[in-house]
Coordinates of C-alpha atoms and ligand atoms in Angstrom, one line a residue:
M153 CA 31.5 119.0 134.6
M154 CA 30.8 115.8 136.1
K155 CA 32.8 113.8 134.0
K156 CA 36.2 116.1 135.0
K157 CA 35.3 115.5 138.7
Y158 CA 35.5 112.0 138.4
D159 CA 38.3 111.6 135.6
L160 CA 41.8 110.0 136.9
T161 CA 43.6 111.5 134.0
G162 CA 46.9 113.2 134.7
K163 CA 46.9 111.3 138.4
T164 CA 49.4 109.2 139.2
A165 CA 48.7 105.9 141.2
L166 CA 51.1 103.8 143.2
V167 CA 50.0 99.8 142.8
T168 CA 52.1 98.1 145.5
G169 CA 52.5 94.2 144.5
G170 CA 51.6 95.2 141.2
S171 CA 53.1 92.4 139.3
R172 CA 50.4 90.0 139.2
G173 CA 47.3 88.9 140.9
I174 CA 45.1 91.4 142.1
G175 CA 47.5 94.5 142.0
Q176 CA 48.0 93.6 138.1
A177 CA 44.1 93.9 137.7
I178 CA 44.1 97.2 139.8
A179 CA 47.2 98.6 137.5
L180 CA 45.4 97.8 134.6
A181 CA 42.0 99.2 135.5
L182 CA 43.2 102.1 137.0
A183 CA 45.3 102.8 133.7
E184 CA 42.1 102.2 131.5
A185 CA 40.5 105.1 133.9
G186 CA 43.1 107.6 132.9
A187 CA 46.0 107.2 135.5
D188 CA 49.4 107.0 134.9
I189 CA 50.7 103.8 136.7
A190 CA 53.7 103.4 139.1
L191 CA 54.1 99.5 139.5
N192 CA 55.8 98.1 142.5
Y193 CA 57.1 94.6 142.7
R194 CA 59.6 92.6 145.0
S195 CA 61.3 90.0 142.7
R196 CA 59.3 89.1 139.7
E197 CA 60.9 91.8 137.3
N198 CA 59.8 90.2 133.8
E199 CA 56.0 89.9 135.2
A200 CA 56.4 93.7 136.1
A201 CA 57.6 94.4 132.9
Q202 CA 54.7 92.4 131.3
V203 CA 52.4 94.7 133.3
R204 CA 54.1 97.8 132.4
L205 CA 53.6 96.9 128.9
K206 CA 50.0 96.6 129.0
V207 CA 49.7 99.6 130.9
E208 CA 51.4 101.6 128.0
S209 CA 49.2 99.9 125.7
C210 CA 46.1 102.0 127.0
G211 CA 48.3 105.1 126.4
R212 CA 49.4 105.7 129.8
R213 CA 52.5 106.3 131.4
C214 CA 54.2 103.7 133.5
T215 CA 57.4 103.1 135.7
A216 CA 58.0 99.6 137.4
V217 CA 60.1 99.7 140.6
Q218 CA 61.4 97.1 142.6
A219 CA 61.2 97.8 146.2
D220 CA 60.7 95.5 149.4
V221 CA 58.0 97.4 150.7
S222 CA 58.5 96.3 154.2
V223 CA 62.3 98.1 154.5
A224 CA 61.8 102.0 155.2
A225 CA 65.1 102.6 152.7
D226 CA 63.4 100.7 150.0
V227 CA 60.3 102.9 150.2
S228 CA 62.0 106.0 150.0
R229 CA 64.2 105.2 147.2
M230 CA 60.8 103.9 145.3
I231 CA 59.0 107.3 146.1
K232 CA 62.0 109.1 145.0
S233 CA 62.4 107.2 141.9
V234 CA 58.3 107.6 141.0
E235 CA 58.6 111.2 141.9
E236 CA 61.1 111.8 139.6
T237 CA 59.8 109.5 136.6
L238 CA 55.8 110.4 137.0
G239 CA 55.6 113.4 139.5
V240 CA 54.0 112.8 142.9
V241 CA 51.4 109.8 144.1
S242 CA 48.2 111.1 143.9
I243 CA 46.4 107.6 144.5
L244 CA 48.2 104.7 146.3
V245 CA 46.9 101.1 146.4
N246 CA 48.8 98.9 149.4
N247 CA 48.1 96.2 147.7
A248 CA 51.6 94.1 148.3
G249 CA 51.2 91.0 150.4
I250 CA 52.2 87.7 151.7
A251 CA 50.0 84.5 152.8
S252 CA 52.2 81.5 154.5
R253 CA 49.6 79.1 155.8
R254 CA 50.6 77.8 159.2
S255 CA 48.5 76.3 161.4
I256 CA 48.6 77.5 165.3
E257 CA 51.1 74.9 166.4
E258 CA 53.5 75.7 163.3
L259 CA 53.6 79.9 163.7
T260 CA 56.9 80.8 164.7
E261 CA 57.7 84.4 165.7
K262 CA 59.7 84.7 162.8
D263 CA 56.4 84.1 160.7
W264 CA 54.7 86.6 162.6
D265 CA 57.6 89.4 162.3
E266 CA 57.4 88.8 158.5
T267 CA 54.2 88.7 157.8
M268 CA 53.4 91.9 160.3
A269 CA 56.3 93.5 158.6
V270 CA 55.2 93.0 155.1
N271 CA 51.4 93.1 155.4
L272 CA 51.2 96.0 158.1
K273 CA 54.3 98.0 158.7
S274 CA 54.6 98.4 154.3
V275 CA 51.2 100.2 154.9
F276 CA 52.4 102.8 157.4
L277 CA 55.5 103.2 155.1
V278 CA 54.4 104.0 152.3
T279 CA 51.5 106.0 153.3
Q280 CA 54.0 108.1 155.4
A281 CA 56.0 108.6 152.3
V282 CA 53.4 110.0 150.1
L283 CA 51.4 111.8 152.2
P284 CA 53.3 115.1 152.3
A285 CA 52.5 115.6 148.7
M286 CA 49.0 114.4 148.9
R287 CA 48.4 117.1 151.9
S288 CA 50.1 119.8 150.2
K289 CA 47.9 119.2 147.1
K290 CA 44.8 118.7 149.0
W291 CA 43.4 115.7 147.1
G292 CA 44.9 112.0 147.6
R293 CA 43.0 108.6 147.3
I294 CA 44.6 105.6 149.8
I295 CA 43.2 102.5 149.2
N296 CA 44.3 99.3 151.4
M297 CA 43.9 95.4 150.9
S298 CA 42.5 93.7 154.0
S299 CA 40.9 90.7 153.8
V300 CA 37.5 88.7 154.4
A301 CA 40.1 87.0 156.8
T302 CA 39.3 89.8 159.3
Q303 CA 35.7 88.9 160.1
L304 CA 35.5 85.1 159.3
G305 CA 39.1 84.1 160.8
G306 CA 40.3 83.0 157.5
I307 CA 42.4 79.8 156.1
I308 CA 45.5 81.5 156.1
G309 CA 46.7 81.6 160.2
P310 CA 46.6 84.1 162.9
H311 CA 49.4 86.3 161.6
Y312 CA 48.1 86.7 158.5
T313 CA 44.5 87.6 160.1
A314 CA 45.8 89.8 162.6
S315 CA 48.1 91.8 159.7
K316 CA 44.5 92.3 157.9
A317 CA 43.1 93.6 160.9
G318 CA 45.6 95.9 161.5
I319 CA 45.3 97.7 158.2
L320 CA 41.9 98.4 159.0
G321 CA 43.1 100.5 162.3
L322 CA 45.2 102.0 159.9
T323 CA 42.7 103.1 157.5
H324 CA 40.3 104.2 160.2
A325 CA 43.4 106.4 161.9
Y326 CA 44.4 107.8 158.8
A327 CA 40.8 108.3 157.3
S328 CA 39.8 110.3 160.5
Q329 CA 42.8 112.5 160.3
L330 CA 42.8 113.3 157.1
A331 CA 39.3 113.9 156.0
G332 CA 39.3 118.0 156.1
E333 CA 42.6 117.4 153.6
G334 CA 40.5 116.1 150.5
I335 CA 42.2 112.8 151.2
T336 CA 40.3 109.6 151.7
V337 CA 41.5 106.6 153.0
N338 CA 39.3 103.0 152.7
A339 CA 40.2 99.4 152.7
V340 CA 39.0 96.6 150.5
A341 CA 38.3 93.2 152.1
P342 CA 38.2 90.6 149.2
G343 CA 37.7 86.9 149.9
L344 CA 39.1 84.1 148.0
I345 CA 40.0 85.8 144.5
E346 CA 41.6 83.2 141.7
T347 CA 45.3 84.4 142.3
E348 CA 48.8 82.6 143.1
M349 CA 48.3 83.3 146.7
I350 CA 45.2 80.9 147.4
A351 CA 46.5 78.5 144.6
G352 CA 46.8 74.8 146.2
N353 CA 45.4 75.7 149.4
R354 CA 42.9 72.6 150.2
H355 CA 41.1 75.1 152.5
T356 CA 39.9 76.9 149.3
Q357 CA 36.4 75.5 148.8
P358 CA 34.4 77.5 146.1
A359 CA 31.2 75.5 147.0
R360 CA 31.4 77.4 150.2
I361 CA 30.7 80.9 148.9
P362 CA 27.3 81.3 148.1
V363 CA 28.0 82.9 144.6
G364 CA 29.3 79.4 144.0
R365 CA 32.8 80.7 142.6
L366 CA 36.1 82.4 143.3
G367 CA 36.1 85.7 142.8
S368 CA 38.1 87.8 140.1
P369 CA 41.0 90.1 140.0
Q370 CA 39.0 92.3 137.9
E371 CA 36.2 92.1 140.4
V372 CA 38.4 93.9 143.1
A373 CA 40.0 96.2 140.6
E374 CA 36.6 97.8 139.8
V375 CA 35.8 98.5 143.6
V376 CA 39.1 100.1 143.6
V377 CA 38.5 102.3 140.4
M378 CA 35.2 103.6 142.2
L379 CA 37.0 104.4 145.5
A380 CA 39.9 106.3 143.7
R381 CA 37.0 108.4 141.6
N382 CA 34.8 108.9 145.1
G383 CA 35.6 111.8 147.5
F384 CA 32.7 110.9 149.7
I385 CA 33.5 107.7 150.9
T386 CA 36.1 107.4 153.5
G387 CA 36.9 105.1 156.2
Q388 CA 35.1 102.2 155.0
T389 CA 35.9 98.8 154.4
I390 CA 34.2 97.4 151.0
N391 CA 33.6 93.7 150.8
I392 CA 33.9 91.8 148.2
N393 CA 33.6 88.3 148.9
G394 CA 30.4 86.9 146.9
G395 CA 28.3 86.6 150.1
L396 CA 30.8 84.5 152.1
Y397 CA 30.4 86.9 155.0
M398 CA 27.8 89.5 154.9
S399 CA 27.7 92.8 156.7
Ligands
LIG525 P1 49.7 87.6 145.0 O1 49.1 87.0 143.7 O2 50.6 86.4 146.2 O3 50.6 88.8 144.8 C1 51.4 89.5 145.5 C2 52.2 90.5 144.9 O4 52.8 91.2 146.3 C3 52.9 90.2 144.3 O5 53.1 91.6 143.2 C4 54.1 90.1 144.9 O6 55.8 91.1 144.3 C5 54.0 91.3 146.0 N1 54.7 91.3 146.9 C6 54.9 90.5 148.0 N2 55.8 91.0 149.2 C7 56.2 92.2 148.9 C8 57.2 92.7 149.3 N3 57.7 92.5 150.8 N4 57.2 94.0 148.6 C9 57.0 94.4 147.3 N5 55.9 93.5 147.0 C10 55.7 92.3 147.6 O7 48.8 88.0 145.9 P2 47.2 88.5 145.3 O8 46.3 87.3 145.9 O9 47.5 89.3 144.4 O10 46.9 89.3 147.0 C11 47.2 90.6 146.9 C12 46.5 91.5 148.0 O11 45.4 90.8 148.8 C13 47.5 91.0 149.5 O12 47.4 91.9 150.3 C14 46.4 89.8 149.7 O13 47.0 89.8 151.2 C15 45.2 90.4 149.7 N6 44.2 89.5 149.6 C16 44.0 88.4 148.8 C17 43.1 87.6 148.4 C18 42.7 86.3 147.6 O14 42.0 85.5 147.7 N7 43.5 86.2 146.8 C19 41.9 87.7 149.5 C20 42.2 88.2 150.2 C21 42.9 89.8 150.7 P3 56.4 89.6 142.9 O15 55.5 89.2 142.3 O16 57.6 90.4 143.2 O17 56.6 88.6 144.0

C-alpha cells in the first residue's frame, strides 16, 4: 500500500535544462524511480539525445524537446509536444538556468533582462502551462532550482542571485495557493555542484565548503526524487550545500 503511494511509475516528469549537469542527473534519477521523462534543452541536441538513450535504457519512455523556456511560444509548443508524446506532466522540475558571471561594475541591463527571463520568467511560464492538467488531476509536484546564492550572495553576480531569490517568492506563492489541490511546490537550493556552470570560476573554492569538496549532480537529484514522492512537504527550500550555509 505504502509502495504504491510513493511509486512514480506511470507519471510524466518534465525536466527543463535536462541535457547536462544537474538536470541530466535529475532526469535519470526520476527515470530510475519509475517516471517517464520529458527532457528539455536549449541548444545541445546531441547531449539531450544521449540522456534520452540513458533514460530509455532504464525502461522508461522519453522525449527530448528543444525550447527556450524564457519564450512563451516555445513553452506552449514544448508542452503540446510532451502531452502528445507522453501525456500530461505530473512532475515539473524547473531546472534550466544560466549564470554569466559579472562584477557590479560590469553588470548591464541586457545581462539583467536575460538572466531574469531564463532563470525566473521561465519558472512562471512553464508552471502556468502545466498547472491546468495538474489541477484537474488533483496531483502535481513542482520543484524549482534556486541556489545557495540567495542566502550568501553568491559568486555569479547580483542579477543571478536576484533571479534565484525570485524563484523562492514564486515557490511560496504557488505552494500556498495549491496546497489544498494535491500539488506541492518546493525549491531546492544547491551550492557549488560540479557542473559546467561553475567550471573555471576562480571563486569556486572547495576548501571553503565545510565538507571539503564540491557536490555532485546526483546528490541534488536524490533530493528532487524525494520531493517528487512526498505529499506533505510544500513551500520549503531544501538546502544541499555541504554546510556552506546552515539554516
Ligand atoms: P549547466 O550545466 O550549465 O546546464 C544548464 C542547463 O540549462 C542545460 O541543460 C541548458 O541547455 C539549459 N538551459 C540554459 N538556458 C536555457 C533556456 N533558455 N531554455 C532551455 N534550457 C536552457 O547548469 P547546472 O549547473 O546543471 O545548473 C542547473 C540549475 O541549477 C540552474 O538553474 C543553476 O542556476 C542551478 N544551480 C547550479 C549550481 C551549481 O553549483 N552548479 C548551484 C546552485 C544552483 P543546453 O545544454 O541545450 O545549453
